[in-house]
């Protein structure tokens, strides 16, 4: 069974640009979660999507947004990039509410 | 004070030693996760538990809900166990995970 996949592996952008990160959940999983791990900081919850709807978001500004498609894959968009957005962005998926989350390998975003 | 505290922050041990990593939390939870993160960033989910004890190979996780405390034990540690171990809690009715800052484990051959 294929795990959670993320693309791209690495992404380099300049300040002010937009970044788009993609995540494909494990087959059958309907929930997708996005997390940010900035250098020197722990993992922080960004967004949770389930059945195409945003269910919860962490303490991040509105320029962090995303969506979930009918096939349950998800996209994270970060607008007006700032230097401090440089981080590892991890996606996870789970079957339904309350189940174990399985993580993807991450996308490392560097903002210059 | 963070909602999730881990100790120790760093741990170096000799191969074969018994390892214990602790996690304390201050909120009511519906589940606690133990995660392993290797250099390069990939995260593997080791355990999800809401009560008692779980075992998988050389790994054992326990949780005491009354004391708001969990431990991760590694028996017969091996250099390949070297990684960052992260505790995360999920509060009832909310799928958001709150993470500890991690414990960096180094096993020396």
Short mmCIF file of C-alpha atoms in Angstrom, two decimals:
data_model
loop_
_atom_site.label_atom_id
_atom_site.label_comp_id
_atom_site.label_asym_id
_atom_site.label_seq_id
_atom_site.Cartn_x
_atom_site.Cartn_y
_atom_site.Cartn_z
CA UNK A 1 0.00 0.00 0.00
CA UNK A 2 1.42 3.37 -1.01
CA UNK A 3 1.99 5.85 1.78
CA UNK A 4 1.31 9.56 1.89
CA UNK A 5 3.15 11.33 -0.91
CA UNK A 6 4.13 14.97 -1.14
CA UNK A 7 5.49 17.12 -3.94
CA UNK A 8 7.79 18.75 -4.57
CA UNK A 9 10.50 17.48 -2.25
CA UNK A 10 12.23 20.84 -2.24
CA UNK A 11 10.97 24.26 -3.25
CA UNK A 12 12.93 27.47 -3.42
CA UNK A 13 11.10 30.78 -3.71
CA UNK A 14 11.85 34.42 -3.15
CA UNK A 15 10.12 36.73 -0.70
CA UNK A 16 6.73 37.89 -1.91
CA UNK A 17 6.14 34.94 -4.23
CA UNK A 18 3.53 32.22 -3.82
CA UNK A 19 4.23 28.58 -3.07
CA UNK A 20 2.00 25.59 -3.77
CA UNK A 21 2.60 22.29 -2.02
CA UNK A 22 0.76 19.09 -2.82
CA UNK A 23 -0.21 16.01 -0.84
CA UNK A 24 -1.77 12.69 -1.81
CA UNK A 25 -3.21 10.73 1.12
CA UNK A 26 -3.19 7.00 1.59
CA UNK A 27 -5.92 5.40 -0.48
CA UNK A 28 -9.17 5.40 1.48
CA UNK A 29 -8.13 8.18 3.84
CA UNK A 30 -10.45 11.17 3.80
CA UNK A 31 -8.72 13.48 6.25
CA UNK A 32 -5.59 15.45 5.39
CA UNK A 33 -3.56 17.50 7.85
CA UNK A 34 -0.83 20.05 7.21
CA UNK A 35 1.94 20.84 9.69
CA UNK A 36 4.86 23.27 9.67
CA UNK A 37 8.24 22.53 11.20
CA UNK A 38 10.37 25.65 11.13
CA UNK A 39 14.07 25.43 11.94
CA UNK A 40 14.57 25.35 15.68
CA UNK A 41 10.86 25.07 16.35
CA UNK A 42 8.64 22.11 16.93
CA UNK A 43 5.88 20.89 14.70
CA UNK A 44 2.87 23.16 14.52
CA UNK A 45 -0.58 22.34 13.24
CA UNK A 46 -1.59 24.33 10.16
CA UNK A 47 -4.79 22.97 8.61
CA UNK A 48 -7.14 20.00 8.66
CA UNK A 49 -9.32 19.03 5.71
CA UNK A 50 -11.95 16.34 5.69
CA UNK A 51 -14.38 15.44 2.92
CA UNK A 52 -13.38 18.54 0.99
CA UNK A 53 -14.01 20.98 3.82
CA UNK A 54 -11.61 22.90 6.03
CA UNK A 55 -12.39 21.63 9.54
CA UNK A 56 -9.81 23.42 11.65
CA UNK A 57 -6.83 25.69 11.26
CA UNK A 58 -3.92 26.56 13.50
CA UNK A 59 -2.65 29.94 14.54
CA UNK A 60 -1.39 31.02 11.11
CA UNK A 61 -2.24 34.10 9.03
CA UNK A 62 -4.78 33.91 6.19
CA UNK A 63 -2.03 33.86 3.56
CA UNK A 64 -1.73 30.17 4.47
CA UNK A 65 -4.62 28.47 2.76
CA UNK A 66 -5.43 25.28 1.01
CA UNK A 67 -8.03 23.00 -0.36
CA UNK A 68 -8.95 19.36 -0.67
CA UNK A 69 -10.00 17.90 -3.97
CA UNK A 70 -12.73 15.29 -4.64
CA UNK A 71 -10.06 12.55 -4.75
CA UNK A 72 -9.00 13.70 -1.23
CA UNK A 73 -5.62 15.01 -2.34
CA UNK A 74 -4.79 18.41 -0.97
CA UNK A 75 -2.93 21.57 -1.81
CA UNK A 76 -1.35 24.06 0.58
CA UNK A 77 -0.85 27.58 -0.73
CA UNK A 78 1.33 30.15 0.92
CA UNK A 79 0.96 33.66 -0.48
CA UNK A 80 3.25 36.66 -0.06
CA UNK A 81 6.09 34.47 1.18
CA UNK A 82 8.19 35.73 4.05
CA UNK A 83 11.65 34.56 5.08
CA UNK A 84 10.24 32.93 8.22
CA UNK A 85 8.02 30.68 6.09
CA UNK A 86 11.13 28.64 5.37
CA UNK A 87 10.34 25.28 6.92
CA UNK A 88 9.57 21.64 6.41
CA UNK A 89 5.89 21.23 5.58
CA UNK A 90 4.46 17.86 6.48
CA UNK A 91 1.21 16.37 5.35
CA UNK A 92 -0.55 13.54 7.15
CA UNK A 93 -3.69 11.56 6.43
CA UNK A 94 -6.10 9.39 8.39
CA UNK A 95 -9.22 7.36 7.72
CA UNK A 96 -11.71 9.40 9.67
CA UNK A 97 -11.97 11.42 12.82
CA UNK A 98 -10.00 10.02 15.71
CA UNK A 99 -7.78 7.66 13.81
CA UNK A 100 -4.00 7.42 13.61
CA UNK A 101 -2.33 9.90 11.30
CA UNK A 102 0.26 8.75 8.78
CA UNK A 103 2.86 11.26 7.65
CA UNK A 104 4.37 12.02 4.28
CA UNK A 105 8.07 12.75 3.70
CA UNK A 106 7.57 16.51 3.67
CA UNK A 107 8.32 19.44 1.39
CA UNK A 108 11.22 21.64 2.36
CA UNK A 109 10.40 25.23 1.44
CA UNK A 110 13.21 27.76 1.35
CA UNK A 111 12.39 31.45 0.99
CA UNK A 112 15.27 33.67 -0.11
CA UNK B 1 4.42 26.67 29.83
CA UNK B 2 3.97 24.38 26.83
CA UNK B 3 0.96 22.10 26.80
CA UNK B 4 3.26 19.16 26.02
CA UNK B 5 6.63 18.78 27.72
CA UNK B 6 9.19 16.13 26.90
CA UNK B 7 12.27 15.01 28.77
CA UNK B 8 15.09 14.69 28.30
CA UNK B 9 15.71 17.03 25.35
CA UNK B 10 18.82 15.08 24.39
CA UNK B 11 19.83 11.56 25.29
CA UNK B 12 23.01 9.69 24.39
CA UNK B 13 23.35 6.04 25.31
CA UNK B 14 25.41 2.99 24.49
CA UNK B 15 24.07 0.30 22.23
CA UNK B 16 22.04 -2.22 24.21
CA UNK B 17 20.89 0.18 26.91
CA UNK B 18 17.26 0.51 27.99
CA UNK B 19 15.91 3.91 26.95
CA UNK B 20 13.07 5.90 28.51
CA UNK B 21 11.64 9.12 27.10
CA UNK B 22 8.97 10.97 29.03
CA UNK B 23 6.05 13.14 27.99
CA UNK B 24 3.82 15.21 30.26
CA UNK B 25 0.81 17.19 29.15
CA UNK B 26 -1.48 19.67 30.81
CA UNK B 27 -4.75 19.33 28.89
CA UNK B 28 -7.40 16.67 28.69
CA UNK B 29 -6.70 14.46 25.73
CA UNK B 30 -8.45 11.89 23.58
CA UNK B 31 -5.22 10.30 22.35
CA UNK B 32 -1.45 10.57 22.55
CA UNK B 33 0.91 9.84 19.70
CA UNK B 34 4.57 8.91 19.68
CA UNK B 35 6.37 9.80 16.47
CA UNK B 36 9.88 9.15 15.20
CA UNK B 37 11.67 11.64 12.96
CA UNK B 38 14.90 10.68 11.23
CA UNK B 39 17.45 13.12 9.79
CA UNK B 40 15.99 14.45 6.55
CA UNK B 41 12.63 15.00 8.18
CA UNK B 42 10.45 11.97 7.47
CA UNK B 43 8.10 11.13 10.31
CA UNK B 44 6.92 7.67 11.26
CA UNK B 45 3.99 7.15 13.58
CA UNK B 46 5.06 4.68 16.28
CA UNK B 47 2.05 4.52 18.57
CA UNK B 48 -1.33 6.05 19.16
CA UNK B 49 -2.73 5.31 22.60
CA UNK B 50 -5.44 6.55 24.90
CA UNK B 51 -4.94 4.18 27.84
CA UNK B 52 -2.67 1.46 29.15
CA UNK B 53 0.26 0.13 27.23
CA UNK B 54 1.23 -0.84 23.68
CA UNK B 55 4.20 -2.84 22.45
CA UNK B 56 5.72 -3.15 19.01
CA UNK B 57 8.96 -5.04 18.73
CA UNK B 58 11.49 -3.39 21.03
CA UNK B 59 9.30 -0.35 21.58
CA UNK B 60 6.84 0.02 24.46
CA UNK B 61 4.57 2.99 25.11
CA UNK B 62 2.61 3.56 28.29
CA UNK B 63 0.18 6.24 29.34
CA UNK B 64 -1.26 7.26 32.71
CA UNK B 65 -4.31 9.41 32.05
CA UNK B 66 -4.75 10.44 35.69
CA UNK B 67 -1.17 11.66 35.93
CA UNK B 68 -1.18 13.11 32.38
CA UNK B 69 2.04 11.31 31.59
CA UNK B 70 3.34 8.93 28.96
CA UNK B 71 6.62 7.11 28.49
CA UNK B 72 8.29 5.57 25.48
CA UNK B 73 10.72 2.77 26.20
CA UNK B 74 13.23 1.19 23.85
CA UNK B 75 14.74 -2.12 24.90
CA UNK B 76 18.12 -3.34 23.60
CA UNK B 77 18.75 -0.01 21.87
CA UNK B 78 20.55 0.02 18.52
CA UNK B 79 22.29 2.78 16.55
CA UNK B 80 19.44 2.71 14.03
CA UNK B 81 17.15 3.91 16.84
CA UNK B 82 18.99 7.25 16.70
CA UNK B 83 16.33 9.81 15.82
CA UNK B 84 14.15 12.52 17.29
CA UNK B 85 11.17 11.15 19.20
CA UNK B 86 8.15 13.40 19.40
CA UNK B 87 5.14 13.18 21.66
CA UNK B 88 1.88 14.71 20.40
CA UNK B 89 -1.56 14.93 22.00
CA UNK B 90 -5.00 15.24 20.54
CA UNK B 91 -7.67 16.98 22.58
CA UNK B 92 -11.19 15.63 22.57
CA UNK B 93 -13.34 16.80 19.69
CA UNK B 94 -10.42 18.39 17.91
CA UNK B 95 -8.22 16.65 15.39
CA UNK B 96 -5.44 19.17 15.88
CA UNK B 97 -2.24 17.62 17.28
CA UNK B 98 -0.16 19.58 19.76
CA UNK B 99 3.47 18.52 19.74
CA UNK B 100 6.26 18.35 22.26
CA UNK B 101 9.62 19.73 21.25
CA UNK B 102 11.11 16.28 20.81
CA UNK B 103 13.87 14.19 22.34
CA UNK B 104 17.02 13.71 20.29
CA UNK B 105 18.28 10.17 20.90
CA UNK B 106 21.77 9.08 19.89
CA UNK B 107 22.82 5.46 20.34
CA UNK B 108 26.55 4.88 20.21
CA UNK B 109 27.81 1.51 18.94
#
